[in-house]
Every structure is written in C-alpha cells, then in structure tokens.
Amino acid sequence: MKDSSVRVFAGCRIYTFNPTHPVGEAVAVRDGKILAVGSADEIRCAAGPDAEWTDLGGRTVVPGFIDSHNHLVHFGISSTRYADLSGSRSVGEILDRLRRFREANPTSPWIIGERFDQELLAEGRWPTRYDLDNVSPDVPIVIVRLCLHALVANSAALEPIKGRLSPEQLETGLLTEDATELIWS
C-alpha cells in the first residue's frame, strides 16, 4: 500500500529561486508542505518507498503566491504616493495620519489615504465625509479601504459628482464597487 500522505512530482524542471539550489527535477510534498526538492534519487530517499509519484512529463514548476484576488502592483506604487492608513485603530488616528500627510505634501491637489480597515476602528463604524472634512473642507480627500473596493470621500471630493450619487452616498461619502470609479473619472 502506498503512503499517500507523501506525494512526489518528478520529471520536471523546478525553479526554486534559492541561490544555493536553483533548479530541481523532483519535489516531495506532505500535507501541503514541501519536504524536499532535488534530483529524483535525492527525493526517492527523502520521500520513502511508499510515496505516490506523479510524472509531470518535462513541465516547468515555479513557486507561486496563491491568492485569488490581490493588488500587489497597486500597493507597491501607492506605498510612496499616498498616506498609509494600515493598522489605524480609530477614526482619530486616520485623521491624524491624513493631517501629517497634508503637512508633508502641502502642494498636493488631493489627499489620498489607503489600506484602512473599518473593522479595526474603535468607533465600530466607517469614517464619514464629515470626519474627512475636519482635515480639510477645501482639498479633496479620499480614503480607500484595504480591499480597494470601497472608499470614503470628503465634501470637496464629492462636489463634482454629487448629482450622480444616491442620498446615502452623498450623506456618508461611502462609495463601493463600481461607484468608486466616479471619484477617479
């Protein structure tokens, strides 16, 4: 009987991105974790005689991030251009970070903050347009939730699009999904 808890994928070219062992031809896996990468003989020893073997027919294998939906490029670009709101624990902390960003960037035509999570806020609510107006009623301010599918805008940011918003969106400044595109258009 085969030990199906260990699977070996062989007959392939495995790029490890490890400078001390950059390429292998087989990999042993148990419970979703890599046990070893190396030659077929090395893996045969590491995996044991009862491992289940699969021949990949010369295919290429590379490590990967398994995430069905992410915005890595966006976060890399935005980390230097916008106020980082990640980890904020209160609406007040968000406003303080936005004020500091404004002080550091006094000529910026917009104040944009990113990566806040309303679930972490002590107030137990989303920030509102009125909260953001306390930072600046005249300069457009937008804060984008960490998922990038929701944002809150202040009165100055909402002014050009107010005729296209629902009463609730206009009152709170909260826009989600497709409505967020109104801000950027």
PDB file of C-alpha atoms in Angstrom:
ATOM      1  CA  MET A   1       0.000   0.000   0.000  1.00  0.00           C
ATOM      2  CA  LYS A   2       1.318   3.455  -0.956  1.00  0.00           C
ATOM      3  CA  ASP A   3       1.836   6.193   1.642  1.00  0.00           C
ATOM      4  CA  SER A   4      -0.491   8.763   0.087  1.00  0.00           C
ATOM      5  CA  SER A   5       0.491  11.317   2.710  1.00  0.00           C
ATOM      6  CA  VAL A   6       3.688  11.919   0.696  1.00  0.00           C
ATOM      7  CA  ARG A   7       3.374  12.911  -2.958  1.00  0.00           C
ATOM      8  CA  VAL A   8       6.284  13.297  -5.314  1.00  0.00           C
ATOM      9  CA  PHE A   9       6.153  15.312  -8.511  1.00  0.00           C
ATOM     10  CA  ALA A  10       9.031  14.359 -10.806  1.00  0.00           C
ATOM     11  CA  GLY A  11      10.122  14.510 -14.424  1.00  0.00           C
ATOM     12  CA  CYS A  12      10.038  18.284 -14.393  1.00  0.00           C
ATOM     13  CA  ARG A  13      12.203  21.381 -14.099  1.00  0.00           C
ATOM     14  CA  ILE A  14      11.619  23.097 -10.737  1.00  0.00           C
ATOM     15  CA  TYR A  15      12.820  26.666 -10.323  1.00  0.00           C
ATOM     16  CA  THR A  16      13.272  27.190  -6.585  1.00  0.00           C
ATOM     17  CA  PHE A  17      14.619  30.766  -6.582  1.00  0.00           C
ATOM     18  CA  ASN A  18      17.044  29.529  -3.928  1.00  0.00           C
ATOM     19  CA  PRO A  19      20.553  30.599  -4.995  1.00  0.00           C
ATOM     20  CA  THR A  20      22.184  27.585  -3.325  1.00  0.00           C
ATOM     21  CA  HIS A  21      19.907  25.118  -5.137  1.00  0.00           C
ATOM     22  CA  PRO A  22      18.234  26.963  -8.055  1.00  0.00           C
ATOM     23  CA  VAL A  23      16.830  24.001 -10.020  1.00  0.00           C
ATOM     24  CA  GLY A  24      15.483  20.575  -9.120  1.00  0.00           C
ATOM     25  CA  GLU A  25      13.853  17.745 -11.037  1.00  0.00           C
ATOM     26  CA  ALA A  26      11.539  16.398  -8.340  1.00  0.00           C
ATOM     27  CA  VAL A  27       9.720  17.649  -5.248  1.00  0.00           C
ATOM     28  CA  ALA A  28       8.226  15.747  -2.296  1.00  0.00           C
ATOM     29  CA  VAL A  29       5.147  17.173  -0.578  1.00  0.00           C
ATOM     30  CA  ARG A  30       3.310  16.159   2.618  1.00  0.00           C
ATOM     31  CA  ASP A  31       0.202  17.898   3.955  1.00  0.00           C
ATOM     32  CA  GLY A  32       0.652  20.763   1.513  1.00  0.00           C
ATOM     33  CA  LYS A  33       4.210  21.469   2.630  1.00  0.00           C
ATOM     34  CA  ILE A  34       7.369  20.888   0.611  1.00  0.00           C
ATOM     35  CA  LEU A  35       9.622  18.267   2.191  1.00  0.00           C
ATOM     36  CA  ALA A  36      12.472  18.400  -0.314  1.00  0.00           C
ATOM     37  CA  VAL A  37      13.472  19.494  -3.809  1.00  0.00           C
ATOM     38  CA  GLY A  38      16.281  17.808  -5.700  1.00  0.00           C
ATOM     39  CA  SER A  39      17.164  15.042  -8.107  1.00  0.00           C
ATOM     40  CA  ALA A  40      14.836  12.066  -8.438  1.00  0.00           C
ATOM     41  CA  ASP A  41      17.312   9.941  -6.446  1.00  0.00           C
ATOM     42  CA  GLU A  42      17.516  12.508  -3.633  1.00  0.00           C
ATOM     43  CA  ILE A  43      13.741  12.753  -3.450  1.00  0.00           C
ATOM     44  CA  ARG A  44      13.314   8.975  -3.537  1.00  0.00           C
ATOM     45  CA  CYS A  45      15.392   8.825  -0.330  1.00  0.00           C
ATOM     46  CA  ALA A  46      13.594  11.773   1.309  1.00  0.00           C
ATOM     47  CA  ALA A  47      10.068  10.648   0.404  1.00  0.00           C
ATOM     48  CA  GLY A  48      10.383   6.999   1.316  1.00  0.00           C
ATOM     49  CA  PRO A  49       9.389   3.882  -0.604  1.00  0.00           C
ATOM     50  CA  ASP A  50       5.626   4.308  -0.201  1.00  0.00           C
ATOM     51  CA  ALA A  51       5.274   7.816  -1.628  1.00  0.00           C
ATOM     52  CA  GLU A  52       2.887   8.376  -4.520  1.00  0.00           C
ATOM     53  CA  TRP A  53       4.775   9.518  -7.639  1.00  0.00           C
ATOM     54  CA  THR A  54       3.445  11.694 -10.472  1.00  0.00           C
ATOM     55  CA  ASP A  55       5.469  12.239 -13.644  1.00  0.00           C
ATOM     56  CA  LEU A  56       4.980  15.790 -14.919  1.00  0.00           C
ATOM     57  CA  GLY A  57       6.333  14.989 -18.373  1.00  0.00           C
ATOM     58  CA  GLY A  58       9.012  17.669 -18.541  1.00  0.00           C
ATOM     59  CA  ARG A  59       6.818  20.560 -17.428  1.00  0.00           C
ATOM     60  CA  THR A  60       8.179  23.551 -15.525  1.00  0.00           C
ATOM     61  CA  VAL A  61       7.275  24.156 -11.867  1.00  0.00           C
ATOM     62  CA  VAL A  62       7.697  27.503 -10.103  1.00  0.00           C
ATOM     63  CA  PRO A  63       6.723  28.638  -6.618  1.00  0.00           C
ATOM     64  CA  GLY A  64       3.758  30.963  -6.504  1.00  0.00           C
ATOM     65  CA  PHE A  65       1.580  33.102  -4.326  1.00  0.00           C
ATOM     66  CA  ILE A  66      -1.849  31.524  -4.220  1.00  0.00           C
ATOM     67  CA  ASP A  67      -4.278  34.384  -3.832  1.00  0.00           C
ATOM     68  CA  SER A  68      -7.364  34.577  -5.958  1.00  0.00           C
ATOM     69  CA  HIS A  69      -7.528  38.355  -5.851  1.00  0.00           C
ATOM     70  CA  ASN A  70      -4.769  40.778  -4.977  1.00  0.00           C
ATOM     71  CA  HIS A  71      -3.433  44.158  -5.962  1.00  0.00           C
ATOM     72  CA  LEU A  72       0.306  43.769  -5.364  1.00  0.00           C
ATOM     73  CA  VAL A  73       1.395  46.176  -8.076  1.00  0.00           C
ATOM     74  CA  HIS A  74      -1.043  48.815  -6.870  1.00  0.00           C
ATOM     75  CA  PHE A  75       0.172  48.549  -3.283  1.00  0.00           C
ATOM     76  CA  GLY A  76       3.777  48.812  -4.404  1.00  0.00           C
ATOM     77  CA  ILE A  77       3.079  52.001  -6.323  1.00  0.00           C
ATOM     78  CA  SER A  78       0.772  53.548  -3.755  1.00  0.00           C
ATOM     79  CA  SER A  79       3.049  52.995  -0.775  1.00  0.00           C
ATOM     80  CA  THR A  80       5.124  56.006  -1.810  1.00  0.00           C
ATOM     81  CA  ARG A  81       2.364  58.283  -3.094  1.00  0.00           C
ATOM     82  CA  TYR A  82      -0.441  58.083  -0.560  1.00  0.00           C
ATOM     83  CA  ALA A  83      -0.955  58.221   3.191  1.00  0.00           C
ATOM     84  CA  ASP A  84      -0.611  54.755   4.700  1.00  0.00           C
ATOM     85  CA  LEU A  85      -3.627  54.124   6.939  1.00  0.00           C
ATOM     86  CA  SER A  86      -2.942  50.443   7.581  1.00  0.00           C
ATOM     87  CA  GLY A  87      -3.320  49.392  11.189  1.00  0.00           C
ATOM     88  CA  SER A  88      -5.279  52.517  12.173  1.00  0.00           C
ATOM     89  CA  ARG A  89      -7.291  51.790  15.312  1.00  0.00           C
ATOM     90  CA  SER A  90      -9.607  54.803  15.359  1.00  0.00           C
ATOM     91  CA  VAL A  91     -11.123  57.454  13.137  1.00  0.00           C
ATOM     92  CA  GLY A  92      -8.965  59.965  15.023  1.00  0.00           C
ATOM     93  CA  GLU A  93      -5.807  58.076  14.094  1.00  0.00           C
ATOM     94  CA  ILE A  94      -6.834  58.086  10.426  1.00  0.00           C
ATOM     95  CA  LEU A  95      -7.424  61.845  10.571  1.00  0.00           C
ATOM     96  CA  ASP A  96      -4.054  62.420  12.274  1.00  0.00           C
ATOM     97  CA  ARG A  97      -2.261  60.427   9.567  1.00  0.00           C
ATOM     98  CA  LEU A  98      -4.063  62.392   6.856  1.00  0.00           C
ATOM     99  CA  ARG A  99      -3.094  65.695   8.520  1.00  0.00           C
ATOM    100  CA  ARG A 100       0.558  64.629   8.701  1.00  0.00           C
ATOM    101  CA  PHE A 101       0.441  63.593   5.051  1.00  0.00           C
ATOM    102  CA  ARG A 102      -1.030  67.003   4.128  1.00  0.00           C
ATOM    103  CA  GLU A 103       1.706  68.793   6.097  1.00  0.00           C
ATOM    104  CA  ALA A 104       4.379  66.754   4.297  1.00  0.00           C
ATOM    105  CA  ASN A 105       2.724  67.340   0.886  1.00  0.00           C
ATOM    106  CA  PRO A 106       1.270  70.876   1.063  1.00  0.00           C
ATOM    107  CA  THR A 107       1.014  71.347  -2.715  1.00  0.00           C
ATOM    108  CA  SER A 108      -0.701  68.043  -3.458  1.00  0.00           C
ATOM    109  CA  PRO A 109      -4.081  68.763  -5.081  1.00  0.00           C
ATOM    110  CA  TRP A 110      -5.622  65.701  -3.368  1.00  0.00           C
ATOM    111  CA  ILE A 111      -5.084  63.861  -0.107  1.00  0.00           C
ATOM    112  CA  ILE A 112      -5.388  60.125  -0.635  1.00  0.00           C
ATOM    113  CA  GLY A 113      -5.063  57.563   2.132  1.00  0.00           C
ATOM    114  CA  GLU A 114      -5.088  53.827   1.636  1.00  0.00           C
ATOM    115  CA  ARG A 115      -5.341  50.492   3.421  1.00  0.00           C
ATOM    116  CA  PHE A 116      -7.682  51.366   6.269  1.00  0.00           C
ATOM    117  CA  ASP A 117      -9.945  48.679   7.701  1.00  0.00           C
ATOM    118  CA  GLN A 118     -13.112  49.927   9.383  1.00  0.00           C
ATOM    119  CA  GLU A 119     -13.350  46.610  11.247  1.00  0.00           C
ATOM    120  CA  LEU A 120     -10.307  47.654  13.321  1.00  0.00           C
ATOM    121  CA  LEU A 121     -11.675  51.051  14.338  1.00  0.00           C
ATOM    122  CA  ALA A 122     -12.622  51.579  17.985  1.00  0.00           C
ATOM    123  CA  GLU A 123     -15.724  53.523  16.960  1.00  0.00           C
ATOM    124  CA  GLY A 124     -17.167  50.442  15.257  1.00  0.00           C
ATOM    125  CA  ARG A 125     -18.129  52.428  12.168  1.00  0.00           C
ATOM    126  CA  TRP A 126     -16.849  53.688   8.839  1.00  0.00           C
ATOM    127  CA  PRO A 127     -15.270  57.131   8.752  1.00  0.00           C
ATOM    128  CA  THR A 128     -17.605  59.660   7.098  1.00  0.00           C
ATOM    129  CA  ARG A 129     -17.260  62.571   4.722  1.00  0.00           C
ATOM    130  CA  TYR A 130     -17.729  64.860   7.721  1.00  0.00           C
ATOM    131  CA  ASP A 131     -14.814  63.235   9.546  1.00  0.00           C
ATOM    132  CA  LEU A 132     -12.633  63.866   6.499  1.00  0.00           C
ATOM    133  CA  ASP A 133     -13.907  67.454   6.202  1.00  0.00           C
ATOM    134  CA  ASN A 134     -12.249  68.061   9.594  1.00  0.00           C
ATOM    135  CA  VAL A 135      -8.869  67.516   7.924  1.00  0.00           C
ATOM    136  CA  SER A 136      -9.674  69.904   5.071  1.00  0.00           C
ATOM    137  CA  PRO A 137     -13.050  71.016   3.748  1.00  0.00           C
ATOM    138  CA  ASP A 138     -11.474  72.527   0.620  1.00  0.00           C
ATOM    139  CA  VAL A 139      -8.934  69.927  -0.546  1.00  0.00           C
ATOM    140  CA  PRO A 140     -10.419  66.696  -1.951  1.00  0.00           C
ATOM    141  CA  ILE A 141      -9.732  63.777   0.399  1.00  0.00           C
ATOM    142  CA  VAL A 142     -10.320  60.111  -0.352  1.00  0.00           C
ATOM    143  CA  ILE A 143      -9.522  57.156   1.877  1.00  0.00           C
ATOM    144  CA  VAL A 144      -9.530  53.733   0.257  1.00  0.00           C
ATOM    145  CA  ARG A 145     -10.288  50.546   2.177  1.00  0.00           C
ATOM    146  CA  LEU A 146      -7.568  47.886   2.092  1.00  0.00           C
ATOM    147  CA  CYS A 147      -9.570  45.769  -0.383  1.00  0.00           C
ATOM    148  CA  LEU A 148      -9.690  48.679  -2.877  1.00  0.00           C
ATOM    149  CA  HIS A 149     -13.413  48.058  -3.383  1.00  0.00           C
ATOM    150  CA  ALA A 150     -14.672  50.801  -1.064  1.00  0.00           C
ATOM    151  CA  LEU A 151     -13.712  54.370  -0.276  1.00  0.00           C
ATOM    152  CA  VAL A 152     -14.862  57.366   1.707  1.00  0.00           C
ATOM    153  CA  ALA A 153     -14.612  60.853   0.201  1.00  0.00           C
ATOM    154  CA  ASN A 154     -14.941  64.277   1.783  1.00  0.00           C
ATOM    155  CA  SER A 155     -17.259  67.046   0.587  1.00  0.00           C
ATOM    156  CA  ALA A 156     -14.685  68.590  -1.770  1.00  0.00           C
ATOM    157  CA  ALA A 157     -14.095  65.243  -3.497  1.00  0.00           C
ATOM    158  CA  LEU A 158     -17.834  64.557  -3.786  1.00  0.00           C
ATOM    159  CA  GLU A 159     -18.795  68.005  -5.121  1.00  0.00           C
ATOM    160  CA  PRO A 160     -18.107  67.304  -8.836  1.00  0.00           C
ATOM    161  CA  ILE A 161     -20.094  64.062  -8.793  1.00  0.00           C
ATOM    162  CA  LYS A 162     -22.847  64.847  -6.286  1.00  0.00           C
ATOM    163  CA  GLY A 163     -25.563  64.710  -8.971  1.00  0.00           C
ATOM    164  CA  ARG A 164     -24.651  61.081  -9.699  1.00  0.00           C
ATOM    165  CA  LEU A 165     -24.798  59.859  -6.088  1.00  0.00           C
ATOM    166  CA  SER A 166     -27.618  58.413  -4.028  1.00  0.00           C
ATOM    167  CA  PRO A 167     -28.713  60.404  -0.972  1.00  0.00           C
ATOM    168  CA  GLU A 168     -26.984  57.847   1.276  1.00  0.00           C
ATOM    169  CA  GLN A 169     -23.725  58.016  -0.681  1.00  0.00           C
ATOM    170  CA  LEU A 170     -23.817  61.806  -0.562  1.00  0.00           C
ATOM    171  CA  GLU A 171     -24.517  61.832   3.177  1.00  0.00           C
ATOM    172  CA  THR A 172     -21.847  59.334   4.223  1.00  0.00           C
ATOM    173  CA  GLY A 173     -19.269  59.758   1.458  1.00  0.00           C
ATOM    174  CA  LEU A 174     -19.042  55.951   1.281  1.00  0.00           C
ATOM    175  CA  LEU A 175     -18.773  54.545  -2.240  1.00  0.00           C
ATOM    176  CA  THR A 176     -18.375  50.868  -3.035  1.00  0.00           C
ATOM    177  CA  GLU A 177     -17.524  48.738  -6.074  1.00  0.00           C
ATOM    178  CA  ASP A 178     -18.420  50.459  -9.380  1.00  0.00           C
ATOM    179  CA  ALA A 179     -19.382  53.705  -7.635  1.00  0.00           C
ATOM    180  CA  THR A 180     -15.740  54.194  -6.610  1.00  0.00           C
ATOM    181  CA  GLU A 181     -14.924  54.836 -10.278  1.00  0.00           C
ATOM    182  CA  LEU A 182     -16.950  58.055 -10.128  1.00  0.00           C
ATOM    183  CA  ILE A 183     -14.256  59.585  -7.912  1.00  0.00           C
ATOM    184  CA  TRP A 184     -11.419  58.719 -10.265  1.00  0.00           C
ATOM    185  CA  SER A 185     -13.166  59.738 -13.517  1.00  0.00           C
TER     186      SER A 185
END
